[in-house]
């Protein structure tokens, strides 16, 4: 993390990306693009990250979020993420200091107070959030395979012990990177996952099907359908439009306002039923 | 959830959470690994294959001073 707000993603990485591309009805929605957490591999961590963010957004919408404002958010992210003893404190704008766990607890308590019982999903998030906070200060080993930093720390400490090396060894920086490698034959996390040692929120079947087909009633589903059915007819493809060549389909499929699930389903049915003339097969 | 009024976004499955043991042991949640403690032998083999200079080359290639800052 290098800055708090920016449109960049690969360099000058911000906590909050300000790109104005909602992928939804522009008049009603704004994009919330949080760069922090991009590198998560654990499905459980991802579920907690998305779930707790959803609850915090709801607290903000209800004007019920804790009154917390950090003096230097980027510095705080680095301080907290590098302190695996969870003792580091960061300075708030009001001059007081606070630990990362205290920040989490304040948000959790507010969410529990205002949102508990809203529905099954909310209660799942609250339950797992609380359990994770308890384990962070208790038997943290139980979070291996659930939280990335705990998992990676366990791997690195095990490796250091086996190889009799210290934290200054450059090998550890390479292992740090390799943890996130998405090549199943090389990635350290994926090696752990292949042995069934990580917590799964999805099945392999879910993942395999998501690789080739986006959600059917979204623009992603339409794009996937076109790639599967008309790969030789596609000239260019963006979220807003697909341009075709070859004469089988209209030259341009405009999708800039295509958000209503029913409209997407109609379009999907239409493009699913397109048949190639005999001379084109 | 129904807190923020976003009906268009409620079209998907109601509850993405599979019905399986929870890490908190208090209800539905993700699937628990088969055993409690990860077997480290295969992972150590995989870790030993990692080139110790990989991070250094990454820094040179990307111009990054902080490997952890890139993703």
mmCIF file of C-alpha atoms in Angstrom:
data_model
loop_
_atom_site.group_PDB
_atom_site.id
_atom_site.type_symbol
_atom_site.label_atom_id
_atom_site.label_comp_id
_atom_site.label_asym_id
_atom_site.label_seq_id
_atom_site.Cartn_x
_atom_site.Cartn_y
_atom_site.Cartn_z
ATOM 1 C CA UNK A 1 0.000 0.000 0.000
ATOM 2 C CA UNK A 2 1.478 3.334 -1.004
ATOM 3 C CA UNK A 3 -1.344 5.831 -0.853
ATOM 4 C CA UNK A 4 -4.877 6.124 0.487
ATOM 5 C CA UNK A 5 -6.723 7.100 -2.721
ATOM 6 C CA UNK A 6 -5.742 6.627 -6.369
ATOM 7 C CA UNK A 7 -7.008 5.276 -9.689
ATOM 8 C CA UNK A 8 -3.948 3.007 -10.005
ATOM 9 C CA UNK A 9 -3.845 -0.688 -9.194
ATOM 10 C CA UNK A 10 -0.375 -1.999 -10.060
ATOM 11 C CA UNK A 11 1.762 0.977 -9.045
ATOM 12 C CA UNK A 12 1.238 3.642 -6.410
ATOM 13 C CA UNK A 13 -1.209 1.161 -4.949
ATOM 14 C CA UNK A 14 -4.034 2.792 -2.976
ATOM 15 C CA UNK A 15 -6.123 1.412 -0.119
ATOM 16 C CA UNK A 16 -9.183 2.651 -1.986
ATOM 17 C CA UNK A 17 -9.290 2.732 -5.768
ATOM 18 C CA UNK A 18 -11.325 5.667 -7.050
ATOM 19 C CA UNK A 19 -12.041 4.373 -10.556
ATOM 20 C CA UNK A 20 -15.499 5.507 -11.597
ATOM 21 C CA UNK A 21 -16.854 2.378 -13.255
ATOM 22 C CA UNK A 22 -19.793 1.005 -11.249
ATOM 23 C CA UNK A 23 -20.720 -1.988 -13.475
ATOM 24 C CA UNK A 24 -24.271 -1.179 -12.451
ATOM 25 C CA UNK A 25 -26.868 1.537 -13.016
ATOM 26 C CA UNK A 26 -24.655 4.611 -12.819
ATOM 27 C CA UNK A 27 -27.339 6.883 -11.392
ATOM 28 C CA UNK A 28 -27.945 4.554 -8.451
ATOM 29 C CA UNK A 29 -24.635 2.929 -7.629
ATOM 30 C CA UNK A 30 -21.033 3.832 -7.006
ATOM 31 C CA UNK A 31 -18.156 1.406 -7.206
ATOM 32 C CA UNK A 32 -16.331 0.486 -4.009
ATOM 33 C CA UNK A 33 -12.960 -0.876 -5.071
ATOM 34 C CA UNK A 34 -10.739 -1.887 -2.166
ATOM 35 C CA UNK A 35 -7.262 -2.800 -3.345
ATOM 36 C CA UNK A 36 -6.220 -3.943 0.087
ATOM 37 C CA UNK A 37 -6.741 -7.691 0.334
ATOM 38 C CA UNK A 38 -6.219 -8.302 -3.395
ATOM 39 C CA UNK A 39 -3.680 -11.008 -2.612
ATOM 40 C CA UNK A 40 -5.933 -13.134 -0.389
ATOM 41 C CA UNK A 41 -5.831 -16.828 -1.216
ATOM 42 C CA UNK A 42 -7.873 -18.277 1.667
ATOM 43 C CA UNK A 43 -11.539 -18.576 0.754
ATOM 44 C CA UNK A 44 -12.503 -18.110 4.374
ATOM 45 C CA UNK A 45 -10.486 -14.867 4.565
ATOM 46 C CA UNK A 46 -12.174 -13.653 1.398
ATOM 47 C CA UNK A 47 -15.618 -14.457 2.808
ATOM 48 C CA UNK A 48 -14.807 -12.600 6.022
ATOM 49 C CA UNK A 49 -13.320 -9.665 4.126
ATOM 50 C CA UNK A 50 -16.348 -9.241 1.887
ATOM 51 C CA UNK A 51 -18.826 -9.999 4.644
ATOM 52 C CA UNK A 52 -17.388 -7.641 7.231
ATOM 53 C CA UNK A 53 -17.005 -4.914 4.604
ATOM 54 C CA UNK A 54 -20.669 -5.335 3.786
ATOM 55 C CA UNK A 55 -21.597 -4.935 7.442
ATOM 56 C CA UNK A 56 -19.380 -1.866 7.859
ATOM 57 C CA UNK A 57 -20.984 -0.269 4.802
ATOM 58 C CA UNK A 58 -24.366 -0.885 6.356
ATOM 59 C CA UNK A 59 -23.205 0.713 9.613
ATOM 60 C CA UNK A 60 -21.998 3.753 7.673
ATOM 61 C CA UNK A 61 -25.328 3.949 5.824
ATOM 62 C CA UNK A 62 -27.111 3.926 9.196
ATOM 63 C CA UNK A 63 -24.694 6.443 10.666
ATOM 64 C CA UNK A 64 -23.848 3.820 13.274
ATOM 65 C CA UNK A 65 -20.162 3.210 12.519
ATOM 66 C CA UNK A 66 -17.642 3.747 15.338
ATOM 67 C CA UNK A 67 -16.002 7.143 15.364
ATOM 68 C CA UNK A 68 -12.497 6.141 14.308
ATOM 69 C CA UNK A 69 -10.175 8.106 12.070
ATOM 70 C CA UNK A 70 -6.521 7.195 11.705
ATOM 71 C CA UNK A 71 -3.907 9.903 11.384
ATOM 72 C CA UNK A 72 -1.913 8.084 8.685
ATOM 73 C CA UNK A 73 -3.898 5.178 7.226
ATOM 74 C CA UNK A 74 -1.174 3.925 4.859
ATOM 75 C CA UNK A 75 1.472 3.886 7.568
ATOM 76 C CA UNK A 76 -1.019 2.203 9.883
ATOM 77 C CA UNK A 77 -1.704 -0.562 7.363
ATOM 78 C CA UNK A 78 2.013 -1.328 7.189
ATOM 79 C CA UNK A 79 2.513 -1.155 10.947
ATOM 80 C CA UNK A 80 -0.405 -3.436 11.711
ATOM 81 C CA UNK A 81 0.185 -5.931 8.920
ATOM 82 C CA UNK A 82 3.816 -6.444 9.926
ATOM 83 C CA UNK A 83 3.096 -6.952 13.617
ATOM 84 C CA UNK A 84 2.156 -10.583 14.060
ATOM 85 C CA UNK A 85 2.082 -10.220 17.841
ATOM 86 C CA UNK A 86 -0.890 -7.863 17.446
ATOM 87 C CA UNK A 87 0.524 -5.405 19.971
ATOM 88 C CA UNK A 88 1.349 -2.493 17.638
ATOM 89 C CA UNK A 89 -0.611 0.694 18.112
ATOM 90 C CA UNK A 90 -1.472 3.328 15.535
ATOM 91 C CA UNK A 91 -2.353 6.954 16.080
ATOM 92 C CA UNK A 92 -5.847 8.325 15.583
ATOM 93 C CA UNK A 93 -6.615 11.848 14.457
ATOM 94 C CA UNK A 94 -7.832 12.652 17.959
ATOM 95 C CA UNK A 95 -4.324 11.943 19.241
ATOM 96 C CA UNK A 96 -5.022 8.652 21.007
ATOM 97 C CA UNK A 97 -3.543 5.318 19.967
ATOM 98 C CA UNK A 98 -5.290 2.040 19.246
ATOM 99 C CA UNK A 99 -4.387 -1.537 18.283
ATOM 100 C CA UNK A 100 -5.663 -3.319 15.191
ATOM 101 C CA UNK A 101 -7.611 -5.755 17.356
ATOM 102 C CA UNK A 102 -9.305 -2.873 19.181
ATOM 103 C CA UNK A 103 -10.338 -1.368 15.839
ATOM 104 C CA UNK A 104 -11.795 -4.713 14.766
ATOM 105 C CA UNK A 105 -13.570 -5.139 18.073
ATOM 106 C CA UNK A 106 -15.169 -1.712 17.935
ATOM 107 C CA UNK A 107 -16.535 -2.387 14.459
ATOM 108 C CA UNK A 108 -17.648 -5.884 15.430
ATOM 109 C CA UNK A 109 -19.517 -4.636 18.518
ATOM 110 C CA UNK A 110 -21.286 -1.939 16.500
ATOM 111 C CA UNK A 111 -22.286 -4.485 13.839
ATOM 112 C CA UNK A 112 -23.464 -6.956 16.471
ATOM 113 C CA UNK A 113 -25.523 -4.255 18.172
ATOM 114 C CA UNK A 114 -27.206 -2.872 15.073
ATOM 115 C CA UNK A 115 -27.352 -5.763 12.614
ATOM 116 C CA UNK A 116 -27.604 -9.060 14.511
ATOM 117 C CA UNK A 117 -30.611 -11.138 13.577
ATOM 118 C CA UNK A 118 -31.185 -9.347 10.274
ATOM 119 C CA UNK A 119 -30.860 -12.584 8.312
ATOM 120 C CA UNK A 120 -28.926 -15.847 8.160
ATOM 121 C CA UNK A 121 -26.034 -14.424 6.185
ATOM 122 C CA UNK A 122 -25.521 -11.507 8.571
ATOM 123 C CA UNK A 123 -25.493 -13.833 11.547
ATOM 124 C CA UNK A 124 -22.969 -16.106 9.830
ATOM 125 C CA UNK A 125 -20.642 -13.146 9.273
ATOM 126 C CA UNK A 126 -21.011 -11.933 12.858
ATOM 127 C CA UNK A 127 -20.439 -15.423 14.257
ATOM 128 C CA UNK A 128 -17.308 -16.077 12.185
ATOM 129 C CA UNK A 129 -15.971 -12.568 12.787
ATOM 130 C CA UNK A 130 -16.265 -13.041 16.552
ATOM 131 C CA UNK A 131 -14.762 -16.543 16.404
ATOM 132 C CA UNK A 132 -11.804 -15.260 14.389
ATOM 133 C CA UNK A 133 -11.134 -12.402 16.801
ATOM 134 C CA UNK A 134 -11.228 -14.879 19.683
ATOM 135 C CA UNK A 135 -8.764 -17.212 17.965
ATOM 136 C CA UNK A 136 -6.396 -14.371 17.089
ATOM 137 C CA UNK A 137 -5.823 -13.837 20.791
ATOM 138 C CA UNK A 138 -6.162 -17.508 21.687
ATOM 139 C CA UNK A 139 -5.190 -20.625 19.749
ATOM 140 C CA UNK A 140 -4.139 -18.834 16.590
ATOM 141 C CA UNK A 141 -2.871 -22.080 15.038
ATOM 142 C CA UNK A 142 -6.505 -22.953 14.347
ATOM 143 C CA UNK A 143 -6.568 -20.144 11.801
ATOM 144 C CA UNK A 144 -3.989 -21.847 9.561
ATOM 145 C CA UNK A 145 -5.793 -22.465 6.270
ATOM 146 C CA UNK A 146 -8.349 -19.768 7.067
ATOM 147 C CA UNK A 147 -6.381 -16.517 7.269
ATOM 148 C CA UNK A 148 -3.534 -15.915 4.827
ATOM 149 C CA UNK A 149 -1.139 -14.122 7.110
ATOM 150 C CA UNK A 150 -1.461 -16.773 9.808
ATOM 151 C CA UNK A 151 -1.027 -19.529 7.220
ATOM 152 C CA UNK A 152 1.977 -17.870 5.605
ATOM 153 C CA UNK A 153 3.607 -17.155 8.951
ATOM 154 C CA UNK A 154 3.203 -20.808 9.928
ATOM 155 C CA UNK A 155 4.757 -21.932 6.628
ATOM 156 C CA UNK A 156 7.692 -19.546 6.912
ATOM 157 C CA UNK A 157 8.396 -20.350 10.557
ATOM 158 C CA UNK A 158 8.272 -24.071 9.790
ATOM 159 C CA UNK A 159 10.668 -23.553 6.891
ATOM 160 C CA UNK A 160 13.043 -21.418 8.964
ATOM 161 C CA UNK A 161 13.163 -24.104 11.615
ATOM 162 C CA UNK A 162 13.812 -26.892 9.108
ATOM 163 C CA UNK A 163 16.442 -24.972 7.143
ATOM 164 C CA UNK A 164 17.972 -23.252 10.184
ATOM 165 C CA UNK A 165 17.711 -19.793 8.647
ATOM 166 C CA UNK A 166 16.618 -16.453 10.111
ATOM 167 C CA UNK A 167 14.218 -13.699 9.097
ATOM 168 C CA UNK A 168 17.018 -11.916 7.241
ATOM 169 C CA UNK A 169 17.410 -14.711 4.693
ATOM 170 C CA UNK A 170 16.304 -13.545 1.196
ATOM 171 C CA UNK A 171 14.829 -16.992 0.539
ATOM 172 C CA UNK A 172 11.875 -15.993 2.727
ATOM 173 C CA UNK A 173 11.000 -13.065 0.471
ATOM 174 C CA UNK A 174 10.813 -15.508 -2.457
ATOM 175 C CA UNK A 175 8.611 -17.855 -0.451
ATOM 176 C CA UNK A 176 6.438 -14.879 0.477
ATOM 177 C CA UNK A 177 5.774 -14.311 -3.232
ATOM 178 C CA UNK A 178 5.402 -17.997 -4.063
ATOM 179 C CA UNK A 179 2.672 -18.402 -1.454
ATOM 180 C CA UNK A 180 0.377 -16.471 -3.824
ATOM 181 C CA UNK A 181 1.432 -18.172 -7.075
ATOM 182 C CA UNK A 182 -1.754 -19.328 -8.814
ATOM 183 C CA UNK A 183 0.083 -22.141 -10.617
ATOM 184 C CA UNK A 184 -1.259 -25.247 -8.838
ATOM 185 C CA UNK A 185 2.083 -27.036 -9.270
ATOM 186 C CA UNK A 186 4.069 -24.239 -7.628
ATOM 187 C CA UNK A 187 1.904 -22.065 -5.387
ATOM 188 C CA UNK A 188 2.458 -22.704 -1.691
ATOM 189 C CA UNK A 189 -1.114 -21.953 -0.691
ATOM 190 C CA UNK A 190 -2.435 -24.136 -3.510
ATOM 191 C CA UNK A 191 -0.120 -26.907 -2.322
ATOM 192 C CA UNK A 192 -1.733 -26.662 1.086
ATOM 193 C CA UNK A 193 -5.165 -26.592 -0.495
ATOM 194 C CA UNK A 194 -4.419 -29.651 -2.653
ATOM 195 C CA UNK A 195 -3.775 -31.584 0.526
ATOM 196 C CA UNK A 196 -7.184 -30.601 1.844
ATOM 197 C CA UNK A 197 -5.744 -28.471 4.625
ATOM 198 C CA UNK A 198 -7.549 -25.223 3.891
ATOM 199 C CA UNK A 199 -11.095 -24.155 4.642
ATOM 200 C CA UNK A 200 -13.253 -24.223 1.538
ATOM 201 C CA UNK A 201 -16.293 -22.075 0.812
ATOM 202 C CA UNK A 202 -16.597 -23.481 -2.702
ATOM 203 C CA UNK A 203 -16.170 -26.847 -4.362
ATOM 204 C CA UNK A 204 -13.773 -27.630 -7.210
ATOM 205 C CA UNK A 205 -16.860 -28.048 -9.385
ATOM 206 C CA UNK A 206 -17.974 -24.496 -8.538
ATOM 207 C CA UNK A 207 -14.550 -23.161 -9.476
ATOM 208 C CA UNK A 208 -14.332 -25.142 -12.719
ATOM 209 C CA UNK A 209 -17.740 -23.953 -13.886
ATOM 210 C CA UNK A 210 -17.027 -20.329 -12.914
ATOM 211 C CA UNK A 211 -13.893 -20.416 -15.082
ATOM 212 C CA UNK A 212 -15.963 -20.785 -18.241
ATOM 213 C CA UNK A 213 -19.334 -19.255 -17.378
ATOM 214 C CA UNK A 214 -20.068 -16.027 -15.536
ATOM 215 C CA UNK A 215 -23.340 -15.571 -13.627
ATOM 216 C CA UNK A 216 -26.007 -16.229 -16.260
ATOM 217 C CA UNK A 217 -28.084 -13.100 -15.643
ATOM 218 C CA UNK A 218 -25.184 -10.647 -15.866
ATOM 219 C CA UNK A 219 -23.081 -9.131 -18.641
ATOM 220 C CA UNK A 220 -20.320 -11.536 -17.623
ATOM 221 C CA UNK A 221 -22.642 -14.392 -18.530
ATOM 222 C CA UNK A 222 -23.313 -12.877 -21.957
ATOM 223 C CA UNK A 223 -19.605 -12.402 -22.590
ATOM 224 C CA UNK A 224 -18.894 -15.997 -21.603
ATOM 225 C CA UNK A 225 -21.697 -17.250 -23.835
ATOM 226 C CA UNK A 226 -20.326 -15.321 -26.829
ATOM 227 C CA UNK A 227 -16.789 -16.584 -26.227
ATOM 228 C CA UNK A 228 -18.034 -20.161 -26.038
ATOM 229 C CA UNK A 229 -20.380 -19.994 -29.019
ATOM 230 C CA UNK A 230 -18.818 -17.461 -31.375
ATOM 231 C CA UNK A 231 -15.062 -17.317 -30.723
ATOM 232 C CA UNK A 232 -14.289 -16.806 -34.422
ATOM 233 C CA UNK A 233 -16.810 -13.939 -34.753
ATOM 234 C CA UNK A 234 -15.559 -11.681 -31.952
ATOM 235 C CA UNK A 235 -13.640 -8.610 -33.046
ATOM 236 C CA UNK A 236 -13.405 -6.884 -29.658
ATOM 237 C CA UNK A 237 -15.040 -7.201 -26.275
ATOM 238 C CA UNK A 238 -15.535 -4.747 -23.410
ATOM 239 C CA UNK A 239 -18.108 -4.553 -20.651
ATOM 240 C CA UNK A 240 -20.085 -1.936 -22.585
ATOM 241 C CA UNK A 241 -20.144 -3.651 -25.963
ATOM 242 C CA UNK A 242 -19.068 -6.613 -28.045
ATOM 243 C CA UNK A 243 -18.129 -6.097 -31.662
ATOM 244 C CA UNK A 244 -18.562 -8.972 -34.061
ATOM 245 C CA UNK A 245 -17.247 -9.704 -37.522
ATOM 246 C CA UNK A 246 -18.056 -12.508 -39.920
ATOM 247 C CA UNK A 247 -21.705 -11.655 -40.605
ATOM 248 C CA UNK A 248 -23.355 -14.192 -38.308
ATOM 249 C CA UNK A 249 -24.331 -11.607 -35.673
ATOM 250 C CA UNK A 250 -25.055 -7.857 -35.666
ATOM 251 C CA UNK A 251 -21.829 -5.859 -35.794
ATOM 252 C CA UNK A 252 -22.228 -4.424 -32.299
ATOM 253 C CA UNK A 253 -23.954 -5.673 -29.175
ATOM 254 C CA UNK A 254 -24.441 -2.683 -26.885
ATOM 255 C CA UNK A 255 -24.406 -3.634 -23.188
ATOM 256 C CA UNK A 256 -23.866 -0.227 -21.576
ATOM 257 C CA UNK A 257 -27.304 -0.279 -19.936
ATOM 258 C CA UNK A 258 -27.723 -4.012 -19.654
ATOM 259 C CA UNK A 259 -28.241 -4.588 -15.934
ATOM 260 C CA UNK A 260 -31.781 -5.907 -15.468
ATOM 261 C CA UNK A 261 -31.532 -9.687 -15.009
ATOM 262 C CA UNK A 262 -34.665 -10.262 -17.073
ATOM 263 C CA UNK A 263 -33.231 -8.269 -19.990
ATOM 264 C CA UNK A 264 -30.000 -10.243 -19.758
ATOM 265 C CA UNK A 265 -31.907 -13.524 -19.774
ATOM 266 C CA UNK A 266 -33.823 -12.484 -22.908
ATOM 267 C CA UNK A 267 -30.596 -11.561 -24.659
ATOM 268 C CA UNK A 268 -28.967 -14.801 -23.541
ATOM 269 C CA UNK A 269 -31.871 -16.823 -24.946
ATOM 270 C CA UNK A 270 -31.642 -14.937 -28.224
ATOM 271 C CA UNK A 271 -27.902 -15.476 -28.624
ATOM 272 C CA UNK A 272 -28.180 -19.087 -27.460
ATOM 273 C CA UNK A 273 -30.603 -19.817 -30.275
ATOM 274 C CA UNK A 274 -28.455 -18.358 -33.072
ATOM 275 C CA UNK A 275 -27.656 -21.129 -35.548
ATOM 276 C CA UNK A 276 -24.837 -21.005 -38.046
ATOM 277 C CA UNK A 277 -25.877 -21.423 -41.672
ATOM 278 C CA UNK A 278 -24.657 -24.633 -43.267
ATOM 279 C CA UNK A 279 -21.923 -22.859 -45.277
ATOM 280 C CA UNK A 280 -20.431 -21.465 -42.095
ATOM 281 C CA UNK A 281 -20.107 -24.734 -40.209
ATOM 282 C CA UNK B 1 -29.337 -9.011 3.255
ATOM 283 C CA UNK B 2 -31.875 -6.298 2.978
ATOM 284 C CA UNK B 3 -30.361 -3.363 4.788
ATOM 285 C CA UNK B 4 -29.256 -1.193 1.925
ATOM 286 C CA UNK B 5 -31.891 -0.905 -0.726
ATOM 287 C CA UNK B 6 -30.241 -2.740 -3.601
ATOM 288 C CA UNK B 7 -32.948 -5.048 -4.920
ATOM 289 C CA UNK B 8 -31.109 -5.645 -8.221
ATOM 290 C CA UNK B 9 -28.287 -7.219 -6.316
ATOM 291 C CA UNK B 10 -30.490 -9.653 -4.467
ATOM 292 C CA UNK B 11 -31.165 -11.726 -7.550
ATOM 293 C CA UNK B 12 -28.507 -14.341 -6.845
ATOM 294 C CA UNK B 13 -28.667 -17.259 -4.425
ATOM 295 C CA UNK B 14 -29.942 -16.103 -1.049
ATOM 296 C CA UNK B 15 -27.236 -17.630 1.087
ATOM 297 C CA UNK B 16 -23.826 -18.402 -0.409
ATOM 298 C CA UNK B 17 -22.669 -20.187 2.681
ATOM 299 C CA UNK B 18 -22.633 -23.976 2.336
ATOM 300 C CA UNK B 19 -24.240 -25.983 5.088
ATOM 301 C CA UNK B 20 -21.221 -27.521 6.741
ATOM 302 C CA UNK B 21 -19.420 -27.343 10.066
ATOM 303 C CA UNK B 22 -18.376 -23.869 11.052
ATOM 304 C CA UNK B 23 -14.939 -22.861 12.315
ATOM 305 C CA UNK B 24 -16.682 -21.464 15.332
ATOM 306 C CA UNK B 25 -18.564 -24.730 15.770
ATOM 307 C CA UNK B 26 -21.753 -22.737 16.130
ATOM 308 C CA UNK B 27 -23.663 -23.397 12.937
ATOM 309 C CA UNK B 28 -23.418 -23.281 9.113
ATOM 310 C CA UNK B 29 -20.173 -22.302 7.474
ATOM 311 C CA UNK B 30 -17.258 -23.383 5.349
ATOM 312 C CA UNK B 31 -15.930 -26.892 4.993
ATOM 313 C CA UNK B 32 -13.475 -27.917 7.658
ATOM 314 C CA UNK B 33 -10.191 -29.520 6.506
ATOM 315 C CA UNK B 34 -9.911 -33.261 6.944
ATOM 316 C CA UNK B 35 -7.352 -33.013 9.727
ATOM 317 C CA UNK B 36 -6.468 -30.328 12.198
ATOM 318 C CA UNK B 37 -2.784 -29.874 11.541
ATOM 319 C CA UNK B 38 -1.296 -29.415 8.055
ATOM 320 C CA UNK B 39 1.145 -32.116 6.946
ATOM 321 C CA UNK B 40 4.300 -30.172 6.259
ATOM 322 C CA UNK B 41 6.480 -32.697 4.406
ATOM 323 C CA UNK B 42 5.092 -32.158 0.919
ATOM 324 C CA UNK B 43 4.943 -28.430 1.473
ATOM 325 C CA UNK B 44 8.541 -28.291 2.613
ATOM 326 C CA UNK B 45 9.570 -30.099 -0.575
ATOM 327 C CA UNK B 46 7.655 -27.517 -2.583
ATOM 328 C CA UNK B 47 9.208 -24.665 -0.603
ATOM 329 C CA UNK B 48 12.739 -25.956 -1.106
ATOM 330 C CA UNK B 49 12.207 -25.845 -4.872
ATOM 331 C CA UNK B 50 11.603 -22.075 -4.736
ATOM 332 C CA UNK B 51 14.555 -20.121 -6.110
ATOM 333 C CA UNK B 52 15.953 -18.014 -3.231
ATOM 334 C CA UNK B 53 16.706 -15.209 -5.710
ATOM 335 C CA UNK B 54 13.204 -15.087 -7.142
ATOM 336 C CA UNK B 55 12.155 -12.078 -5.060
ATOM 337 C CA UNK B 56 15.302 -10.166 -5.988
ATOM 338 C CA UNK B 57 14.665 -10.751 -9.689
ATOM 339 C CA UNK B 58 11.056 -9.684 -9.210
ATOM 340 C CA UNK B 59 12.215 -6.428 -7.668
ATOM 341 C CA UNK B 60 14.610 -5.810 -10.543
ATOM 342 C CA UNK B 61 11.942 -6.607 -13.114
ATOM 343 C CA UNK B 62 9.237 -4.412 -11.589
ATOM 344 C CA UNK B 63 11.371 -1.694 -10.049
ATOM 345 C CA UNK B 64 9.659 -2.335 -6.736
ATOM 346 C CA UNK B 65 11.588 -1.725 -3.553
ATOM 347 C CA UNK B 66 9.044 -3.565 -1.489
ATOM 348 C CA UNK B 67 7.953 -6.995 -2.629
ATOM 349 C CA UNK B 68 4.997 -6.859 -0.278
ATOM 350 C CA UNK B 69 3.781 -3.671 -1.945
ATOM 351 C CA UNK B 70 3.080 -5.338 -5.278
ATOM 352 C CA UNK B 71 0.378 -7.868 -5.922
#
